[in-house]
Amino acid sequence: MNGSPYDYEALWLKAKLFLNRATEEDDGRPFDEQALWASLALELLAKAALARVSPLLVAEPTEDGTNLLIASGLVEGDARFTSVRAKTLYSRCHKAFKPFSESEATKITNARNDYLHGSAAGFTSLPPSAWWPRFWTLAVILVNAMERDIADLVGHDRSHTVEHHLKQNQKNIEHRVEMLIARAKQRLNQYKSGSLPAKVATDWSPGQDLSAGLRYRDPHPCPACGSWAGILEGDESLAVDLQHIQFGDDDIETIVYVTAPSEYFSCPSCSLALDGYQLIEQAGLPSTFFTQGTDEDIPDYDSHYGND
Amino acid sequence: MSNRAYTLDQLVKTAREKGWASIEGANLDLFRHQAGWLGWTVVPSRKDGPPIDALKAKTGEDAPKRSLSAITGTGQQPLHTDGAHHLSPPDLVFLAVEEPSTVPTLLWRFSPLGLNFGLTQDLWNGLFTVRSGSDSFLAPAFDTSTGSLRFDPGCMTPSDSRARRVAEHLLSKADEAVRHEWVGSTMLAIDNRTVLHGRGSADDEPDRPMHRMAVRLPKAVS
């Protein structure tokens, strides 16, 4: 604890407070209100996890730099706390704390904003039994990123409830992947046998491009139909390897290979689509893939200096 | 080590073992210098306040706005730890009176042993909003990393149901408190990390003078 507005311990304690309110059984709060407190806690956990690495990751840059100066500890001040938006926070967490899902976290924030600022009467259309597992799957990643465990956040007496939700989420993922693969197989078989319902047949035929358009991609056998038309995609470069091939004294060609995270898989053959690390992992696909990159992937490609 | 320093050391050692300890004599000034030699940090109650407070029971109107006296007047104080409004509260509190007094100090030693599981979790996880001037921060009543209790209903407001249950539990302990009677020139050392204390009713002796000094021990000692 300290007086800095970007202090991660203070952010952690506030997240803990909001989750105390969200998880108290005797308070008589309706689920919508519990979810509201929990959604606010998720944003604070994201801030705490990033601020623990560096407070600069959560401070909103301003023209005069006051927030950054306070966050860096160079200036003491009681300036109004302005931190980066939830979208930016979750994007940073997605990159820094795998497998944190930016899209799942954004769904929670959007629901919160609709509930707070719109006319929506309820927080979400999902039942609590489906919402909490998704929430805790995100929260636990941030908790782990802070080298803590769920009991530190909610207490030992409530951690078993969270564990139950996490197991439930794992089951949900297993069921979902099983269902998606089974449906993709079924659809392809029906198509091949000519028994695909007419209504479906008008919308679907093999060969449709379902790719997400991410930066890196690599073919991979489809877990549903086995086709090598399956494509793994990822938007980040986790590592870059250079292979130099010498064709002659002055003729050296450099081939760039990039290791990227498997963020999306699609198969044009059977239309299986798996969006997110957890579904991809559950389907038995690799968590990263190796693919050819370009010169632009070489770090500091333009700035090398040589004594030649 | 001088005899006096030895006395201070022994007093503190006993207080840490048993929750509190007292000795004859009430020279806090001397103890303050010795505390400095031992590397202890004197923690004033208020920012820029004196290292040794002169305490006198005050009616609600005369008391500083943000003080326990403003709430209780000369009546019995709720049990509390001193310096709960500091981010890092003092480890020890010394109270001293020169003359015998009919106003007792109530003492209650906290122990997590014997508490039911739910209450233990509430103590560790329930959060209070601690207010001091324009500053505020969140804190549990029991810090598991230091094993210390922080509780003062004058500056700590329960912010969730867990904290409300903790406050209710701790406030109920006044009935079990031990009365320390001030029979002469005496100094009382209280382990502020495990003991709640509070002044008994001073309605009949509102002018009883008392001095207080709070110290934080170096980590190696604490």
PDB file of C-alpha atoms in Angstrom, chain A residues 21-306:
ATOM      1  CA  ARG A  21     -19.085  -7.313  -2.676  1.00  0.00           C
ATOM      2  CA  ALA A  22     -19.650  -9.446  -5.770  1.00  0.00           C
ATOM      3  CA  THR A  23     -19.236 -12.783  -4.004  1.00  0.00           C
ATOM      4  CA  GLU A  24     -20.926 -12.155  -0.652  1.00  0.00           C
ATOM      5  CA  GLU A  25     -23.806 -14.572  -0.394  1.00  0.00           C
ATOM      6  CA  ASP A  26     -25.592 -12.897   2.505  1.00  0.00           C
ATOM      7  CA  ASP A  27     -25.820  -9.424   0.972  1.00  0.00           C
ATOM      8  CA  GLY A  28     -28.902 -10.224  -1.072  1.00  0.00           C
ATOM      9  CA  ARG A  29     -27.450  -8.560  -4.162  1.00  0.00           C
ATOM     10  CA  PRO A  30     -29.043  -9.657  -7.429  1.00  0.00           C
ATOM     11  CA  PHE A  31     -26.759 -11.285 -10.008  1.00  0.00           C
ATOM     12  CA  ASP A  32     -26.728  -8.125 -12.164  1.00  0.00           C
ATOM     13  CA  GLU A  33     -25.212  -6.139  -9.337  1.00  0.00           C
ATOM     14  CA  GLN A  34     -22.737  -8.889  -8.488  1.00  0.00           C
ATOM     15  CA  ALA A  35     -21.647  -8.982 -12.138  1.00  0.00           C
ATOM     16  CA  LEU A  36     -21.303  -5.201 -12.143  1.00  0.00           C
ATOM     17  CA  TRP A  37     -18.929  -5.252  -9.162  1.00  0.00           C
ATOM     18  CA  ALA A  38     -17.038  -8.177 -10.680  1.00  0.00           C
ATOM     19  CA  SER A  39     -16.642  -6.407 -14.028  1.00  0.00           C
ATOM     20  CA  LEU A  40     -15.209  -3.372 -12.258  1.00  0.00           C
ATOM     21  CA  ALA A  41     -12.866  -5.671 -10.349  1.00  0.00           C
ATOM     22  CA  LEU A  42     -11.653  -7.248 -13.590  1.00  0.00           C
ATOM     23  CA  GLU A  43     -10.553  -3.864 -14.902  1.00  0.00           C
ATOM     24  CA  LEU A  44      -8.758  -3.141 -11.627  1.00  0.00           C
ATOM     25  CA  LEU A  45      -7.044  -6.525 -11.734  1.00  0.00           C
ATOM     26  CA  ALA A  46      -5.853  -5.770 -15.263  1.00  0.00           C
ATOM     27  CA  LYS A  47      -4.492  -2.427 -14.066  1.00  0.00           C
ATOM     28  CA  ALA A  48      -2.852  -4.016 -11.033  1.00  0.00           C
ATOM     29  CA  ALA A  49      -1.202  -6.749 -13.113  1.00  0.00           C
ATOM     30  CA  LEU A  50       0.197  -4.222 -15.579  1.00  0.00           C
ATOM     31  CA  ALA A  51       1.140  -1.663 -12.906  1.00  0.00           C
ATOM     32  CA  ARG A  52       3.056  -4.365 -11.085  1.00  0.00           C
ATOM     33  CA  VAL A  53       5.284  -4.647 -14.156  1.00  0.00           C
ATOM     34  CA  SER A  54       5.415  -0.874 -14.553  1.00  0.00           C
ATOM     35  CA  PRO A  55       2.965   1.858 -13.463  1.00  0.00           C
ATOM     36  CA  LEU A  56       3.699   3.484 -16.820  1.00  0.00           C
ATOM     37  CA  LEU A  57       1.596   0.759 -18.459  1.00  0.00           C
ATOM     38  CA  VAL A  58      -1.605   2.089 -16.890  1.00  0.00           C
ATOM     39  CA  ALA A  59      -0.998   5.835 -16.776  1.00  0.00           C
ATOM     40  CA  GLU A  60      -2.759   7.858 -19.461  1.00  0.00           C
ATOM     41  CA  PRO A  61      -0.178   9.961 -21.324  1.00  0.00           C
ATOM     42  CA  THR A  62      -1.025  13.667 -21.344  1.00  0.00           C
ATOM     43  CA  GLU A  63       0.488  16.635 -23.128  1.00  0.00           C
ATOM     44  CA  ASP A  64       2.391  17.822 -20.061  1.00  0.00           C
ATOM     45  CA  GLY A  65       3.338  14.283 -19.034  1.00  0.00           C
ATOM     46  CA  THR A  66       2.083  14.721 -15.464  1.00  0.00           C
ATOM     47  CA  ASN A  67       0.525  11.259 -15.209  1.00  0.00           C
ATOM     48  CA  LEU A  68       3.624   9.567 -16.563  1.00  0.00           C
ATOM     49  CA  LEU A  69       5.863  11.547 -14.255  1.00  0.00           C
ATOM     50  CA  ILE A  70       3.751  10.562 -11.253  1.00  0.00           C
ATOM     51  CA  ALA A  71       3.593   6.942 -12.400  1.00  0.00           C
ATOM     52  CA  SER A  72       7.351   6.838 -12.846  1.00  0.00           C
ATOM     53  CA  GLY A  73       7.857   8.203  -9.348  1.00  0.00           C
ATOM     54  CA  LEU A  74       9.712  11.272 -10.560  1.00  0.00           C
ATOM     55  CA  VAL A  75       7.010  13.617  -9.342  1.00  0.00           C
ATOM     56  CA  GLU A  76       4.811  13.375  -6.299  1.00  0.00           C
ATOM     57  CA  GLY A  77       1.328  14.580  -6.821  1.00  0.00           C
ATOM     58  CA  ASP A  78      -2.354  14.219  -6.231  1.00  0.00           C
ATOM     59  CA  ALA A  79      -3.257  14.744  -9.843  1.00  0.00           C
ATOM     60  CA  ARG A  80      -6.617  13.348 -10.846  1.00  0.00           C
ATOM     61  CA  PHE A  81      -6.146   9.662 -11.558  1.00  0.00           C
ATOM     62  CA  THR A  82      -6.424   9.069 -15.265  1.00  0.00           C
ATOM     63  CA  SER A  83      -5.556   5.656 -16.536  1.00  0.00           C
ATOM     64  CA  VAL A  84      -5.713   4.107 -19.953  1.00  0.00           C
ATOM     65  CA  ARG A  85      -9.075   2.849 -21.219  1.00  0.00           C
ATOM     66  CA  ALA A  86     -10.284  -0.675 -20.619  1.00  0.00           C
ATOM     67  CA  LYS A  87      -9.763  -1.527 -24.291  1.00  0.00           C
ATOM     68  CA  THR A  88      -6.100  -0.563 -24.062  1.00  0.00           C
ATOM     69  CA  LEU A  89      -5.687  -2.381 -20.752  1.00  0.00           C
ATOM     70  CA  TYR A  90      -7.116  -5.603 -22.109  1.00  0.00           C
ATOM     71  CA  SER A  91      -5.118  -5.345 -25.304  1.00  0.00           C
ATOM     72  CA  ARG A  92      -1.932  -5.023 -23.247  1.00  0.00           C
ATOM     73  CA  CYS A  93      -2.941  -7.889 -20.965  1.00  0.00           C
ATOM     74  CA  HIS A  94      -3.701 -10.032 -24.019  1.00  0.00           C
ATOM     75  CA  LYS A  95      -0.149  -9.505 -25.230  1.00  0.00           C
ATOM     76  CA  ALA A  96       1.562  -9.725 -21.857  1.00  0.00           C
ATOM     77  CA  PHE A  97      -0.379 -12.392 -19.950  1.00  0.00           C
ATOM     78  CA  LYS A  98      -1.275 -15.328 -22.162  1.00  0.00           C
ATOM     79  CA  PRO A  99      -3.886 -16.770 -22.557  1.00  0.00           C
ATOM     80  CA  PHE A 100      -5.831 -13.672 -21.425  1.00  0.00           C
ATOM     81  CA  SER A 101      -8.558 -13.085 -23.997  1.00  0.00           C
ATOM     82  CA  GLU A 102      -9.023  -9.465 -24.984  1.00  0.00           C
ATOM     83  CA  SER A 103     -12.278 -10.239 -26.748  1.00  0.00           C
ATOM     84  CA  GLU A 104     -13.828 -12.034 -23.751  1.00  0.00           C
ATOM     85  CA  ALA A 105     -12.790  -9.225 -21.403  1.00  0.00           C
ATOM     86  CA  THR A 106     -14.135  -6.610 -23.790  1.00  0.00           C
ATOM     87  CA  LYS A 107     -17.484  -8.429 -23.864  1.00  0.00           C
ATOM     88  CA  ILE A 108     -17.689  -8.040 -20.086  1.00  0.00           C
ATOM     89  CA  THR A 109     -16.799  -4.347 -20.240  1.00  0.00           C
ATOM     90  CA  ASN A 110     -19.298  -3.727 -23.037  1.00  0.00           C
ATOM     91  CA  ALA A 111     -22.015  -5.452 -21.016  1.00  0.00           C
ATOM     92  CA  ARG A 112     -21.103  -3.291 -18.044  1.00  0.00           C
ATOM     93  CA  ASN A 113     -21.287  -0.114 -20.120  1.00  0.00           C
ATOM     94  CA  ASP A 114     -24.658  -1.127 -21.555  1.00  0.00           C
ATOM     95  CA  TYR A 115     -25.921  -1.880 -18.073  1.00  0.00           C
ATOM     96  CA  LEU A 116     -24.627   1.382 -16.609  1.00  0.00           C
ATOM     97  CA  HIS A 117     -25.252   3.795 -19.435  1.00  0.00           C
ATOM     98  CA  GLY A 118     -27.876   2.179 -21.631  1.00  0.00           C
ATOM     99  CA  SER A 119     -31.414   1.083 -21.110  1.00  0.00           C
ATOM    100  CA  ALA A 120     -30.512  -2.594 -20.603  1.00  0.00           C
ATOM    101  CA  ALA A 121     -32.335  -3.855 -17.524  1.00  0.00           C
ATOM    102  CA  GLY A 122     -30.004  -6.794 -16.990  1.00  0.00           C
ATOM    103  CA  PHE A 123     -26.226  -7.080 -17.016  1.00  0.00           C
ATOM    104  CA  THR A 124     -26.108 -10.001 -19.405  1.00  0.00           C
ATOM    105  CA  SER A 125     -28.392 -12.494 -21.050  1.00  0.00           C
ATOM    106  CA  LEU A 126     -26.096 -15.282 -19.873  1.00  0.00           C
ATOM    107  CA  PRO A 127     -27.198 -17.117 -16.753  1.00  0.00           C
ATOM    108  CA  PRO A 128     -24.868 -16.797 -13.711  1.00  0.00           C
ATOM    109  CA  SER A 129     -23.789 -20.429 -14.159  1.00  0.00           C
ATOM    110  CA  ALA A 130     -22.380 -19.529 -17.598  1.00  0.00           C
ATOM    111  CA  TRP A 131     -21.155 -16.006 -16.804  1.00  0.00           C
ATOM    112  CA  TRP A 132     -19.051 -16.688 -13.705  1.00  0.00           C
ATOM    113  CA  PRO A 133     -16.910 -19.428 -15.314  1.00  0.00           C
ATOM    114  CA  ARG A 134     -15.998 -17.021 -18.135  1.00  0.00           C
ATOM    115  CA  PHE A 135     -15.265 -14.238 -15.671  1.00  0.00           C
ATOM    116  CA  TRP A 136     -13.037 -16.343 -13.427  1.00  0.00           C
ATOM    117  CA  THR A 137     -11.136 -17.781 -16.380  1.00  0.00           C
ATOM    118  CA  LEU A 138     -10.029 -14.235 -17.198  1.00  0.00           C
ATOM    119  CA  ALA A 139      -9.474 -13.129 -13.610  1.00  0.00           C
ATOM    120  CA  VAL A 140      -7.325 -16.106 -12.649  1.00  0.00           C
ATOM    121  CA  ILE A 141      -4.856 -15.300 -15.438  1.00  0.00           C
ATOM    122  CA  LEU A 142      -4.361 -11.806 -14.035  1.00  0.00           C
ATOM    123  CA  VAL A 143      -4.072 -13.148 -10.488  1.00  0.00           C
ATOM    124  CA  ASN A 144      -1.389 -15.591 -11.591  1.00  0.00           C
ATOM    125  CA  ALA A 145       0.397 -12.787 -13.406  1.00  0.00           C
ATOM    126  CA  MET A 146       0.778 -11.124 -10.015  1.00  0.00           C
ATOM    127  CA  GLU A 147       2.294 -14.301  -8.513  1.00  0.00           C
ATOM    128  CA  ARG A 148      -0.743 -14.767  -6.296  1.00  0.00           C
ATOM    129  CA  ASP A 149      -3.542 -17.261  -6.099  1.00  0.00           C
ATOM    130  CA  ILE A 150      -7.304 -17.107  -5.993  1.00  0.00           C
ATOM    131  CA  ALA A 151      -7.381 -17.544  -2.208  1.00  0.00           C
ATOM    132  CA  ASP A 152      -5.328 -14.348  -1.881  1.00  0.00           C
ATOM    133  CA  LEU A 153      -8.033 -12.558  -3.800  1.00  0.00           C
ATOM    134  CA  VAL A 154     -11.268 -13.955  -2.405  1.00  0.00           C
ATOM    135  CA  GLY A 155     -10.198 -15.848   0.714  1.00  0.00           C
ATOM    136  CA  HIS A 156      -9.916 -19.566   1.304  1.00  0.00           C
ATOM    137  CA  ASP A 157     -13.614 -19.823   2.146  1.00  0.00           C
ATOM    138  CA  ARG A 158     -14.665 -18.646  -1.317  1.00  0.00           C
ATOM    139  CA  SER A 159     -11.849 -20.077  -3.419  1.00  0.00           C
ATOM    140  CA  HIS A 160     -13.575 -23.455  -3.805  1.00  0.00           C
ATOM    141  CA  THR A 161     -16.511 -21.693  -5.515  1.00  0.00           C
ATOM    142  CA  VAL A 162     -14.076 -20.102  -7.951  1.00  0.00           C
ATOM    143  CA  GLU A 163     -12.381 -23.458  -8.529  1.00  0.00           C
ATOM    144  CA  HIS A 164     -15.790 -24.914  -9.302  1.00  0.00           C
ATOM    145  CA  HIS A 165     -16.403 -22.162 -11.886  1.00  0.00           C
ATOM    146  CA  LEU A 166     -12.985 -22.745 -13.428  1.00  0.00           C
ATOM    147  CA  LYS A 167     -13.662 -26.462 -13.717  1.00  0.00           C
ATOM    148  CA  GLN A 168     -17.032 -25.648 -15.184  1.00  0.00           C
ATOM    149  CA  ASN A 169     -15.360 -23.421 -17.759  1.00  0.00           C
ATOM    150  CA  GLN A 170     -12.964 -26.213 -18.653  1.00  0.00           C
ATOM    151  CA  LYS A 171     -15.952 -28.520 -19.100  1.00  0.00           C
ATOM    152  CA  ASN A 172     -17.684 -25.876 -21.191  1.00  0.00           C
ATOM    153  CA  ILE A 173     -14.619 -25.592 -23.390  1.00  0.00           C
ATOM    154  CA  GLU A 174     -14.379 -29.369 -23.748  1.00  0.00           C
ATOM    155  CA  HIS A 175     -18.056 -29.584 -24.659  1.00  0.00           C
ATOM    156  CA  ARG A 176     -17.849 -26.672 -27.052  1.00  0.00           C
ATOM    157  CA  VAL A 177     -14.841 -28.033 -28.922  1.00  0.00           C
ATOM    158  CA  GLU A 178     -16.392 -31.474 -29.030  1.00  0.00           C
ATOM    159  CA  MET A 179     -19.601 -29.945 -30.371  1.00  0.00           C
ATOM    160  CA  LEU A 180     -17.844 -27.758 -32.974  1.00  0.00           C
ATOM    161  CA  ILE A 181     -15.767 -30.653 -34.290  1.00  0.00           C
ATOM    162  CA  ALA A 182     -18.750 -33.000 -34.348  1.00  0.00           C
ATOM    163  CA  ARG A 183     -20.854 -30.426 -36.164  1.00  0.00           C
ATOM    164  CA  ALA A 184     -18.130 -29.739 -38.742  1.00  0.00           C
ATOM    165  CA  LYS A 185     -17.729 -33.480 -39.422  1.00  0.00           C
ATOM    166  CA  GLN A 186     -21.460 -33.979 -39.622  1.00  0.00           C
ATOM    167  CA  ARG A 187     -21.927 -31.054 -42.002  1.00  0.00           C
ATOM    168  CA  LEU A 188     -19.193 -32.280 -44.349  1.00  0.00           C
ATOM    169  CA  ASN A 189     -20.539 -35.841 -44.290  1.00  0.00           C
ATOM    170  CA  GLN A 190     -24.028 -34.592 -44.993  1.00  0.00           C
ATOM    171  CA  TYR A 191     -22.702 -32.507 -47.852  1.00  0.00           C
ATOM    172  CA  LYS A 192     -20.809 -35.449 -49.314  1.00  0.00           C
ATOM    173  CA  SER A 193     -23.822 -37.739 -49.017  1.00  0.00           C
ATOM    174  CA  GLY A 194     -26.164 -35.093 -50.349  1.00  0.00           C
ATOM    175  CA  SER A 195     -28.245 -35.091 -47.183  1.00  0.00           C
ATOM    176  CA  LEU A 196     -27.431 -31.541 -46.067  1.00  0.00           C
ATOM    177  CA  PRO A 197     -30.711 -29.736 -45.352  1.00  0.00           C
ATOM    178  CA  ALA A 198     -31.620 -27.427 -48.217  1.00  0.00           C
ATOM    179  CA  LYS A 199     -31.666 -24.337 -46.015  1.00  0.00           C
ATOM    180  CA  VAL A 200     -28.130 -25.048 -44.785  1.00  0.00           C
ATOM    181  CA  ALA A 201     -26.924 -26.035 -48.220  1.00  0.00           C
ATOM    182  CA  THR A 202     -27.828 -22.630 -49.640  1.00  0.00           C
ATOM    183  CA  ASP A 203     -25.605 -20.928 -47.047  1.00  0.00           C
ATOM    184  CA  TRP A 204     -22.800 -23.405 -46.873  1.00  0.00           C
ATOM    185  CA  SER A 205     -20.528 -25.272 -49.184  1.00  0.00           C
ATOM    186  CA  PRO A 206     -16.926 -26.442 -48.742  1.00  0.00           C
ATOM    187  CA  GLY A 207     -14.184 -24.009 -49.687  1.00  0.00           C
ATOM    188  CA  GLN A 208     -15.409 -20.909 -47.900  1.00  0.00           C
ATOM    189  CA  ASP A 209     -12.648 -18.749 -46.521  1.00  0.00           C
ATOM    190  CA  LEU A 210     -13.245 -18.330 -42.801  1.00  0.00           C
ATOM    191  CA  SER A 211      -9.816 -16.964 -41.939  1.00  0.00           C
ATOM    192  CA  ALA A 212      -9.542 -14.070 -39.503  1.00  0.00           C
ATOM    193  CA  GLY A 213      -6.977 -12.173 -41.586  1.00  0.00           C
ATOM    194  CA  LEU A 214      -4.329 -12.192 -38.867  1.00  0.00           C
ATOM    195  CA  ARG A 215      -0.759 -11.351 -39.731  1.00  0.00           C
ATOM    196  CA  TYR A 216       0.801 -14.823 -39.583  1.00  0.00           C
ATOM    197  CA  ARG A 217      -0.662 -18.081 -40.827  1.00  0.00           C
ATOM    198  CA  ASP A 218       0.404 -21.624 -41.440  1.00  0.00           C
ATOM    199  CA  PRO A 219      -1.378 -24.693 -42.783  1.00  0.00           C
ATOM    200  CA  HIS A 220      -2.266 -27.342 -40.244  1.00  0.00           C
ATOM    201  CA  PRO A 221      -4.345 -30.525 -40.468  1.00  0.00           C
ATOM    202  CA  CYS A 222      -7.909 -29.940 -39.397  1.00  0.00           C
ATOM    203  CA  PRO A 223      -8.871 -31.815 -36.213  1.00  0.00           C
ATOM    204  CA  ALA A 224     -12.354 -32.411 -37.652  1.00  0.00           C
ATOM    205  CA  CYS A 225     -11.847 -33.488 -41.266  1.00  0.00           C
ATOM    206  CA  GLY A 226      -8.060 -33.987 -41.430  1.00  0.00           C
ATOM    207  CA  SER A 227      -7.718 -31.657 -44.393  1.00  0.00           C
ATOM    208  CA  TRP A 228      -4.392 -29.821 -44.776  1.00  0.00           C
ATOM    209  CA  ALA A 229      -6.403 -26.819 -45.867  1.00  0.00           C
ATOM    210  CA  GLY A 230      -6.743 -25.889 -42.180  1.00  0.00           C
ATOM    211  CA  ILE A 231      -5.038 -22.636 -41.248  1.00  0.00           C
ATOM    212  CA  LEU A 232      -3.592 -21.557 -37.929  1.00  0.00           C
ATOM    213  CA  GLU A 233      -3.379 -17.788 -37.503  1.00  0.00           C
ATOM    214  CA  GLY A 234      -1.730 -15.396 -35.068  1.00  0.00           C
ATOM    215  CA  ASP A 235      -1.104 -11.698 -34.905  1.00  0.00           C
ATOM    216  CA  GLU A 236       2.091 -11.540 -32.911  1.00  0.00           C
ATOM    217  CA  SER A 237       5.678 -12.424 -33.424  1.00  0.00           C
ATOM    218  CA  LEU A 238       6.948 -14.285 -30.365  1.00  0.00           C
ATOM    219  CA  ALA A 239      10.385 -15.040 -31.823  1.00  0.00           C
ATOM    220  CA  VAL A 240      12.260 -14.486 -35.044  1.00  0.00           C
ATOM    221  CA  ASP A 241      14.821 -16.881 -36.520  1.00  0.00           C
ATOM    222  CA  LEU A 242      17.016 -16.027 -39.452  1.00  0.00           C
ATOM    223  CA  GLN A 243      18.425 -18.586 -41.822  1.00  0.00           C
ATOM    224  CA  HIS A 244      21.243 -17.441 -44.078  1.00  0.00           C
ATOM    225  CA  ILE A 245      21.785 -19.349 -47.294  1.00  0.00           C
ATOM    226  CA  GLN A 246      24.929 -18.622 -49.250  1.00  0.00           C
ATOM    227  CA  PHE A 247      24.629 -19.110 -52.977  1.00  0.00           C
ATOM    228  CA  GLY A 248      27.940 -17.524 -53.893  1.00  0.00           C
ATOM    229  CA  ASP A 249      30.652 -15.254 -52.486  1.00  0.00           C
ATOM    230  CA  ASP A 250      28.449 -12.197 -52.529  1.00  0.00           C
ATOM    231  CA  ASP A 251      25.098 -13.857 -52.769  1.00  0.00           C
ATOM    232  CA  ILE A 252      23.573 -14.539 -49.387  1.00  0.00           C
ATOM    233  CA  GLU A 253      19.867 -14.865 -48.948  1.00  0.00           C
ATOM    234  CA  THR A 254      18.251 -14.487 -45.529  1.00  0.00           C
ATOM    235  CA  ILE A 255      15.056 -16.355 -44.814  1.00  0.00           C
ATOM    236  CA  VAL A 256      12.970 -15.105 -41.910  1.00  0.00           C
ATOM    237  CA  TYR A 257      10.999 -17.516 -39.723  1.00  0.00           C
ATOM    238  CA  VAL A 258       8.535 -16.308 -37.139  1.00  0.00           C
ATOM    239  CA  THR A 259       7.060 -18.139 -34.150  1.00  0.00           C
ATOM    240  CA  ALA A 260       3.489 -16.939 -33.645  1.00  0.00           C
ATOM    241  CA  PRO A 261       0.800 -17.832 -31.098  1.00  0.00           C
ATOM    242  CA  SER A 262      -2.140 -19.884 -32.325  1.00  0.00           C
ATOM    243  CA  GLU A 263      -4.995 -17.466 -31.878  1.00  0.00           C
ATOM    244  CA  TYR A 264      -7.395 -18.686 -34.532  1.00  0.00           C
ATOM    245  CA  PHE A 265      -7.949 -21.818 -36.586  1.00  0.00           C
ATOM    246  CA  SER A 266     -10.237 -22.312 -39.527  1.00  0.00           C
ATOM    247  CA  CYS A 267     -10.755 -24.993 -42.113  1.00  0.00           C
ATOM    248  CA  PRO A 268     -12.317 -24.110 -45.474  1.00  0.00           C
ATOM    249  CA  SER A 269     -12.963 -27.770 -46.139  1.00  0.00           C
ATOM    250  CA  CYS A 270     -15.401 -28.423 -43.259  1.00  0.00           C
ATOM    251  CA  SER A 271     -15.843 -24.840 -41.946  1.00  0.00           C
ATOM    252  CA  LEU A 272     -14.531 -25.620 -38.481  1.00  0.00           C
ATOM    253  CA  ALA A 273     -13.561 -22.356 -36.759  1.00  0.00           C
ATOM    254  CA  LEU A 274     -11.874 -22.187 -33.349  1.00  0.00           C
ATOM    255  CA  ASP A 275     -11.503 -18.686 -31.961  1.00  0.00           C
ATOM    256  CA  GLY A 276      -9.104 -18.362 -29.026  1.00  0.00           C
ATOM    257  CA  TYR A 277      -6.257 -20.150 -27.317  1.00  0.00           C
ATOM    258  CA  GLN A 278      -8.409 -22.291 -25.099  1.00  0.00           C
ATOM    259  CA  LEU A 279     -10.501 -23.800 -27.880  1.00  0.00           C
ATOM    260  CA  ILE A 280      -7.397 -24.366 -29.989  1.00  0.00           C
ATOM    261  CA  GLU A 281      -5.535 -26.043 -27.149  1.00  0.00           C
ATOM    262  CA  GLN A 282      -8.534 -28.202 -26.293  1.00  0.00           C
ATOM    263  CA  ALA A 283      -8.737 -29.347 -29.909  1.00  0.00           C
ATOM    264  CA  GLY A 284      -5.161 -30.609 -29.615  1.00  0.00           C
ATOM    265  CA  LEU A 285      -3.672 -28.005 -31.936  1.00  0.00           C
ATOM    266  CA  PRO A 286      -0.262 -26.495 -31.116  1.00  0.00           C
ATOM    267  CA  SER A 287      -0.224 -23.334 -28.994  1.00  0.00           C
ATOM    268  CA  THR A 288       2.333 -21.739 -31.344  1.00  0.00           C
ATOM    269  CA  PHE A 289       3.347 -22.263 -34.939  1.00  0.00           C
ATOM    270  CA  PHE A 290       6.389 -21.586 -37.059  1.00  0.00           C
ATOM    271  CA  THR A 291       5.965 -19.780 -40.335  1.00  0.00           C
ATOM    272  CA  GLN A 292       7.908 -17.796 -42.867  1.00  0.00           C
ATOM    273  CA  GLY A 293       8.005 -14.048 -42.248  1.00  0.00           C
ATOM    274  CA  THR A 294       9.352 -11.054 -44.079  1.00  0.00           C
ATOM    275  CA  ASP A 295      12.193  -8.590 -43.603  1.00  0.00           C
ATOM    276  CA  GLU A 296       9.810  -6.395 -41.643  1.00  0.00           C
ATOM    277  CA  ASP A 297       9.717  -9.015 -38.908  1.00  0.00           C
ATOM    278  CA  ILE A 298      13.435  -8.646 -38.247  1.00  0.00           C
ATOM    279  CA  PRO A 299      13.828  -6.456 -35.182  1.00  0.00           C
ATOM    280  CA  ASP A 300      15.504  -3.140 -36.024  1.00  0.00           C
ATOM    281  CA  TYR A 301      15.797  -4.274 -39.614  1.00  0.00           C
ATOM    282  CA  ASP A 302      16.583  -0.776 -40.868  1.00  0.00           C
ATOM    283  CA  SER A 303      18.906   0.290 -38.125  1.00  0.00           C
ATOM    284  CA  HIS A 304      21.758  -2.206 -38.281  1.00  0.00           C
ATOM    285  CA  TYR A 305      25.216  -0.819 -38.486  1.00  0.00           C
ATOM    286  CA  GLY A 306      28.109  -2.709 -39.942  1.00  0.00           C
TER     287      GLY A 306
END
